[in-house]
CSV table of C-alpha atoms in Angstrom, one decimal:
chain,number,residue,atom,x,y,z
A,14,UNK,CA,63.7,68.2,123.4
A,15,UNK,CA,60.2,68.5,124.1
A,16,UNK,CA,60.8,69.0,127.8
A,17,UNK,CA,63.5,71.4,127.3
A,18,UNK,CA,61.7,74.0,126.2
A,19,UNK,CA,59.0,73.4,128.0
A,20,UNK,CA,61.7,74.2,130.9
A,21,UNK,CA,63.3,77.4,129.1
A,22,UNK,CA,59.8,79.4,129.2
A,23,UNK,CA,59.2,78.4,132.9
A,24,UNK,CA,62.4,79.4,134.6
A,25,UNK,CA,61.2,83.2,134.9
A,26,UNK,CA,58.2,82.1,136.6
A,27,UNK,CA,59.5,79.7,139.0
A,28,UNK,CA,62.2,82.0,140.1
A,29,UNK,CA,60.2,84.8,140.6
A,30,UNK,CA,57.5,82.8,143.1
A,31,UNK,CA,59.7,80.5,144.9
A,32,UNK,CA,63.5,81.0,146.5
A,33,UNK,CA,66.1,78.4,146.1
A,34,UNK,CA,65.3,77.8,150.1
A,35,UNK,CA,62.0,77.1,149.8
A,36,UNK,CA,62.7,74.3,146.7
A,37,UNK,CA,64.9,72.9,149.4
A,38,UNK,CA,62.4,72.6,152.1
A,39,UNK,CA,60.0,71.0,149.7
A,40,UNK,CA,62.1,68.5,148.0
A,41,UNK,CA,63.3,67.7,151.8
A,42,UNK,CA,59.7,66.9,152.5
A,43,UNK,CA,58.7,64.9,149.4
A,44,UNK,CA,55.8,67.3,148.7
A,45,UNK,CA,56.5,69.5,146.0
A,46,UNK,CA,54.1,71.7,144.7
A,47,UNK,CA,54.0,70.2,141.0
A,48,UNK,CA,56.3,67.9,138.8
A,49,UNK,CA,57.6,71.0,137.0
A,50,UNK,CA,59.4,73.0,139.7
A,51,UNK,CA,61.2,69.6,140.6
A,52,UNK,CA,62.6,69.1,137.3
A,53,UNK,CA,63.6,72.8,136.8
A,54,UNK,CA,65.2,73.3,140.5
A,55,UNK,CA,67.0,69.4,139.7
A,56,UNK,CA,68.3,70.3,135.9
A,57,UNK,CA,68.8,74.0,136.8
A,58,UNK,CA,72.8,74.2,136.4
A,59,UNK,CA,72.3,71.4,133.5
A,60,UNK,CA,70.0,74.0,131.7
A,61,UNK,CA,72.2,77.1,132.4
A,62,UNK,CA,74.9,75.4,130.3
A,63,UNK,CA,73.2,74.5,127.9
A,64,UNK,CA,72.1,78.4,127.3
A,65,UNK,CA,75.6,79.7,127.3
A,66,UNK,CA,76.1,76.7,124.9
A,67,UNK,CA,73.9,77.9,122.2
A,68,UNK,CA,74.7,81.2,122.8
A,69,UNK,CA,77.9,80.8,121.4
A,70,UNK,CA,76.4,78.2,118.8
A,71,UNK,CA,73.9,80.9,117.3
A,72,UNK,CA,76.1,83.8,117.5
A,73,UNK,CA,75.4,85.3,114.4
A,74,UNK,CA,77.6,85.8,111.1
A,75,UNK,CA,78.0,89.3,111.7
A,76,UNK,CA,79.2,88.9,115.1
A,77,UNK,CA,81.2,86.4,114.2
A,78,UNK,CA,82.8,88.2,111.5
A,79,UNK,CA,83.3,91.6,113.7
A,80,UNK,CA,85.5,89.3,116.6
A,81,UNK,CA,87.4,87.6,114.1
A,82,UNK,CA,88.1,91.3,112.3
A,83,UNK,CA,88.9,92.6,116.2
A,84,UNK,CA,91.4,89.7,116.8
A,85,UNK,CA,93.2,90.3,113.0
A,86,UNK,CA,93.4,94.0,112.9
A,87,UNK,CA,94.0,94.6,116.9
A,88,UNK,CA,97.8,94.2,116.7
A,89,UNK,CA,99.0,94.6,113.0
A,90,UNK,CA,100.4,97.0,111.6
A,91,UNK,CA,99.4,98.2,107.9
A,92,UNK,CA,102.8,100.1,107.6
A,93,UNK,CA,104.7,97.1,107.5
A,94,UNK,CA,105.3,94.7,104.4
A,95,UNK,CA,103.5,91.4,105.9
A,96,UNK,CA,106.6,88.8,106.3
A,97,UNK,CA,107.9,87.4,109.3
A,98,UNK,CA,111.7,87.5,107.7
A,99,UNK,CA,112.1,91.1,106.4
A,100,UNK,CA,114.9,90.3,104.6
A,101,UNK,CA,112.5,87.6,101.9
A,102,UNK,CA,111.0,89.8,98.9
A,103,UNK,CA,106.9,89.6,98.7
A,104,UNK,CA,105.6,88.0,95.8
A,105,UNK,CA,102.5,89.7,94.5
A,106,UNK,CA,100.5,87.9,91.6
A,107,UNK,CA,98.3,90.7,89.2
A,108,UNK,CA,95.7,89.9,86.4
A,109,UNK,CA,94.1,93.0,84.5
A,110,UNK,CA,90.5,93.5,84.1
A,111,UNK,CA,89.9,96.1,81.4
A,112,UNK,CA,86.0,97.0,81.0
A,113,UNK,CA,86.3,100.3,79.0
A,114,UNK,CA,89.0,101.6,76.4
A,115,UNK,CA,88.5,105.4,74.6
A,116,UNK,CA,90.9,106.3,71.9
A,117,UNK,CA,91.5,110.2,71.8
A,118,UNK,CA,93.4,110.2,68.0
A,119,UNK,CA,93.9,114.2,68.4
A,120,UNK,CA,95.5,113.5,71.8
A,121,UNK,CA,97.3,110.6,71.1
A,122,UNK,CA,96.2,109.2,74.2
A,123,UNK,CA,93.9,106.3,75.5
A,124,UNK,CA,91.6,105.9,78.6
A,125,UNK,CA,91.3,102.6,80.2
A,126,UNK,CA,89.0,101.2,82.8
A,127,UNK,CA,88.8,98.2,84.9
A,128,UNK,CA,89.8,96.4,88.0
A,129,UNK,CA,93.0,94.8,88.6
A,130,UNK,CA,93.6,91.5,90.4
A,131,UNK,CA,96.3,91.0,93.1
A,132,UNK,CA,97.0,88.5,95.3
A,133,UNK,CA,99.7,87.7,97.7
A,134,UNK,CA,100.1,86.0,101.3
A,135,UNK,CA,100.1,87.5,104.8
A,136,UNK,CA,101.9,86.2,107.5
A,137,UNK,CA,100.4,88.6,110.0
A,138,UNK,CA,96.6,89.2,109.1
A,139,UNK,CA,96.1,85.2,110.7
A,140,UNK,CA,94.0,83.1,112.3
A,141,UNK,CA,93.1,79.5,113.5
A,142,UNK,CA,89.2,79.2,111.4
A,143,UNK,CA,88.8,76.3,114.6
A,144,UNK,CA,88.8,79.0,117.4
A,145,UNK,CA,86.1,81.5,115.3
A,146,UNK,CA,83.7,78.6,114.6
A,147,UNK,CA,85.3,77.5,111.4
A,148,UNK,CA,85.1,80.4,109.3
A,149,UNK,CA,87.7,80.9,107.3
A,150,UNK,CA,87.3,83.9,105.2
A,151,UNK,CA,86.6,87.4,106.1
A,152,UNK,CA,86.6,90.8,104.2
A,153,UNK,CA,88.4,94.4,106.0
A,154,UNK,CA,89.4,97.5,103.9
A,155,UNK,CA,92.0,98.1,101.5
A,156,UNK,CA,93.1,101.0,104.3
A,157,UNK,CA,93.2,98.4,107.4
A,158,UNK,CA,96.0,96.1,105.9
A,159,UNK,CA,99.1,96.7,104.1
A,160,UNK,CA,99.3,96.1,100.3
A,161,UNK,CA,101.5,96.9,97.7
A,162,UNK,CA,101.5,100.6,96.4
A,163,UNK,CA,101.4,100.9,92.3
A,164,UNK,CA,101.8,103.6,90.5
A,165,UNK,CA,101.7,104.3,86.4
A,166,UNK,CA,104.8,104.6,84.3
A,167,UNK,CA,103.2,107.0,81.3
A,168,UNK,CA,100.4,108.4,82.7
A,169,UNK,CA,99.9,112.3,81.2
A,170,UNK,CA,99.0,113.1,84.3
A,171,UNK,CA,102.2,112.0,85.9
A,172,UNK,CA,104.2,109.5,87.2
A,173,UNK,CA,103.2,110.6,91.0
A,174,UNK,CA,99.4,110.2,90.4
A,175,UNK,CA,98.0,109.1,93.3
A,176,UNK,CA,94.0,108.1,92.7
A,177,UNK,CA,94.1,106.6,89.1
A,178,UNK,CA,94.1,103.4,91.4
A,179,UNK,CA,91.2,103.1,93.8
A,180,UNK,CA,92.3,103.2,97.4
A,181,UNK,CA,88.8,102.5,98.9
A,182,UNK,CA,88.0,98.6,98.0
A,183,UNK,CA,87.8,95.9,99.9
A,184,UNK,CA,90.2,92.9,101.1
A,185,UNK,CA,89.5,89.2,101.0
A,186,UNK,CA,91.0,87.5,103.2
A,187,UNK,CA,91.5,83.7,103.5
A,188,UNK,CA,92.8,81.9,106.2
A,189,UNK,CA,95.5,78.9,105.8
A,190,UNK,CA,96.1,78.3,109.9
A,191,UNK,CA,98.2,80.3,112.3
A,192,UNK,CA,100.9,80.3,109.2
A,193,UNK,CA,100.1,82.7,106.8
A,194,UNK,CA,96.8,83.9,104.8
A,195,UNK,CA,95.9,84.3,101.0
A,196,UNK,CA,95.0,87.9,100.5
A,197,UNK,CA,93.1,89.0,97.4
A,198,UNK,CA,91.9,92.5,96.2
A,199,UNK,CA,89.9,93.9,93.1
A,200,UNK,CA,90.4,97.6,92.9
A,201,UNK,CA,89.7,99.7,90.1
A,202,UNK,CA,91.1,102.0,87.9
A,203,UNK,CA,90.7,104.8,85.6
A,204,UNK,CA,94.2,105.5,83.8
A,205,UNK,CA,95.1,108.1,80.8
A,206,UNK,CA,98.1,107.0,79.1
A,207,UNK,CA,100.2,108.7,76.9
A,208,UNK,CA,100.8,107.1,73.1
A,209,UNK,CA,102.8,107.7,70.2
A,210,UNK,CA,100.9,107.6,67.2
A,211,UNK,CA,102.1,106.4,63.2
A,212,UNK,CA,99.8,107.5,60.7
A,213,UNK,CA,101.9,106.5,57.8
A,214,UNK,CA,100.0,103.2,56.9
A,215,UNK,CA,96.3,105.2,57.4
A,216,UNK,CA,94.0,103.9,56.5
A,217,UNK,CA,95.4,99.9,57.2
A,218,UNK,CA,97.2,101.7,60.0
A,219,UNK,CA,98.4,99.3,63.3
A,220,UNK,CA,99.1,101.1,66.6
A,221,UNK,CA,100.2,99.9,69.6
A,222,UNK,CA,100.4,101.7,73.1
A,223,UNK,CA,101.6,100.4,76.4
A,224,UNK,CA,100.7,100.6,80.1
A,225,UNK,CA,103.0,100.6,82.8
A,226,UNK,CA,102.3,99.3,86.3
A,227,UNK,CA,105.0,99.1,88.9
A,228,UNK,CA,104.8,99.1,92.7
A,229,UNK,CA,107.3,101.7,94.6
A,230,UNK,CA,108.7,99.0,96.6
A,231,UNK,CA,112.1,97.6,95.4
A,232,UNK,CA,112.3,93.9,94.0
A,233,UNK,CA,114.4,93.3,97.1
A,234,UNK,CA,111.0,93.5,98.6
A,235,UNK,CA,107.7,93.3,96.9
A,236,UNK,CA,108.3,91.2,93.4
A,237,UNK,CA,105.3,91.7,90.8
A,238,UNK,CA,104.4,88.9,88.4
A,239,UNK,CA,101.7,87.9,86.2
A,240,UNK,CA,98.7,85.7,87.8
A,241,UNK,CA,98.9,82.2,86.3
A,242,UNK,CA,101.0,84.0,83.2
A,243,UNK,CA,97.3,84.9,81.9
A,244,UNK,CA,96.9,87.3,79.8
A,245,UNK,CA,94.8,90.9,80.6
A,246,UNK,CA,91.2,90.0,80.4
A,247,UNK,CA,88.8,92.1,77.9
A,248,UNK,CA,85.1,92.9,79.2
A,249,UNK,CA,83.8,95.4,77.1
A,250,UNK,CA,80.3,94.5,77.9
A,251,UNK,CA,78.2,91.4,78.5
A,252,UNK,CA,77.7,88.8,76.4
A,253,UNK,CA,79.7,87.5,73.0
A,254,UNK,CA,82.9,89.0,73.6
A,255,UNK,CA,84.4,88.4,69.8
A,256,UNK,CA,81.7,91.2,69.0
A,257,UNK,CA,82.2,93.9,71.3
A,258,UNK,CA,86.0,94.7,70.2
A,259,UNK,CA,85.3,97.3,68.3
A,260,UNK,CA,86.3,101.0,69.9
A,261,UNK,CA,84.9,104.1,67.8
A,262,UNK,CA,87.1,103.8,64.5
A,263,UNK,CA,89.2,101.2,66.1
A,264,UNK,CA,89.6,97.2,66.3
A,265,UNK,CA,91.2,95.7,69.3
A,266,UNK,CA,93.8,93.2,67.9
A,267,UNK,CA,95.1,91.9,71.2
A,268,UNK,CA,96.3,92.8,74.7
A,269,UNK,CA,99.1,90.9,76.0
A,270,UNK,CA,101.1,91.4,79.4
A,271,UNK,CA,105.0,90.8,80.7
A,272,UNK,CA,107.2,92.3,83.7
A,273,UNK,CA,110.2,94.3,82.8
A,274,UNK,CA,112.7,95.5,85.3
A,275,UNK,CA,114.3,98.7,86.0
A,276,UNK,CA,117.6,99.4,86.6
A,277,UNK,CA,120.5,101.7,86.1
A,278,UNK,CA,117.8,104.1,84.4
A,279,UNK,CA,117.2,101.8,81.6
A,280,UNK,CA,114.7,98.9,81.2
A,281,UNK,CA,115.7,95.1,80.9
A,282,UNK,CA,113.9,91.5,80.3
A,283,UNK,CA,116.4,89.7,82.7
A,284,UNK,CA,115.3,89.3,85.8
A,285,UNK,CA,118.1,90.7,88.4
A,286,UNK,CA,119.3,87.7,90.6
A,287,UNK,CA,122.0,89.4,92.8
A,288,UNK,CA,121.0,90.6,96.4
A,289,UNK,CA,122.7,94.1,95.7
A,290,UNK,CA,120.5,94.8,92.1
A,291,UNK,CA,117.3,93.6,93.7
A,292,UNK,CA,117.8,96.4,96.1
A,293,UNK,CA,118.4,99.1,93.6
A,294,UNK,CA,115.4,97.5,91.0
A,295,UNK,CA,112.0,97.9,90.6
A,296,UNK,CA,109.3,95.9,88.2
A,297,UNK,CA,107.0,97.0,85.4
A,298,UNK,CA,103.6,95.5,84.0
């Protein structure tokens, strides 16, 4: 080891007094000028591949990261629903962060804030993590890649809102072989839902207002459902949750979560199961 970097510092000098011609005609007489230009001119292709060696070993995480991101995002296409068989539905998994809840009584209305969870798998966005130096996880934008398009059911401002839902975070993407990837995103959201309020039992008064999330794809291909069946997680703040669920004049009691399906113009709990309803059905969160 000691030697070889002894070597490395030396080369520019050697190669800049002395041609390869001259090393020839001194190792051909025995008389070299000094032990050191015998060992450089006799381990000189050794040493040069060693060099391109560690460059490759040190290459650094960035660089690393931008080839791998090059070699992902060269040939896919973000417009298409990432499934080798277009005629199998996508199943994407969603978990609910909520961070902020205001309660407009006059309104009838409440404003919720948080990130929501999804996950699915990608069978184009691949890669073998043994021909990028074993990494196996990398991170692109939301924009680069396909994933699903929500939109909210009883939002005041619309069912057509487009930016209640953050458009600008950031993909994780995890590698399981040439096969397919896990693909996980946190964006966040800022939603004003419309409620209807009962007054009648003021001041022991219970309300209850819903939020509906459903993607514009039909179930015949992008299927919704609920991460792990867990139920929305509360975050109003850091610390002991139990004491932070109190909003202005209000208690939260609980937050629960289940898909619905639309059909026909009305709303159902059965899950459609033939090829021709999936294809004229959507899902609700």
């Amino acid at each position: 080891m000691i030697i070889f970097i002894v070597l490395f510092a030396f080369i520019p000098f050697i190669r800049s007094q002395l041609t390869t011609q001259e090393l020839e005609e001194e190792n051909a007489q025995g008389t070299p000028r000094s032990t050191f230009p015998t060992l450089l001119y006799s381990n000189h292709s050794v040493l040069s591949v060693l060099i391109d060696k560690n460059e490759i070993a040190n290459r650094t995480y960035v660089e690393e990261q931008s080839e791998l991101q090059r070699t992902i995002l060269s040939k896919y296409n973000k417009r298409v629903r990432p499934v080798l068989n277009i005629s199998e539905s996508l199943d994407v998994a969603v978990h609910v962060y909520i961070m902020h809840v205001s309660v407009n009584q006059l309104e009838q209305t409440i404003t919720l804030n948080g990130h929501i969870y999804m996950t699915w798998k990608d069978e184009y966005a691949v890669w073998e993590p043994s021909e990028h130096n074993g990494v196996r996880i990398t991170m692109v934008k939301q924009w680069e890649i396909w994933t699903p398009e929500l939109r909210i059911t009883n939002s005041v401002s619309g069912v057509g809102q487009f930016f209640e839902i953050s458009k600008r975070s950031h993909v994780i993407i995890h590698s399981n072989g040439k096969a397919w990837s896990r693909i996980e995103i946190y964006p966040t959201f800022s939603i004003k839902i419309g409620c209807k309020f009962d007054y009648s039992a003021y001041p022991y008064d219970t309300q209850m207002c819903a939020l509906g999330i459903y993607t514009t794809n039909r179930m015949s291909e992008v299927q919704l459902s609920v991460y792990y069946n867990m139920q929305p997680t509360v975050l109003l703040g850091w610390g002991n949750q139990s004491t932070k669920k109190h909003i202005s004049d209000w208690i939260i009691d609980s937050v629960t979560m289940n898909v619905s399906y639309f059909n026909g113009g009305r709303y159902k709990s059965e899950k459609p199961v033939d090829a021709e309803e999936l294809d004229v059905s959507w899902e609700t969160e």
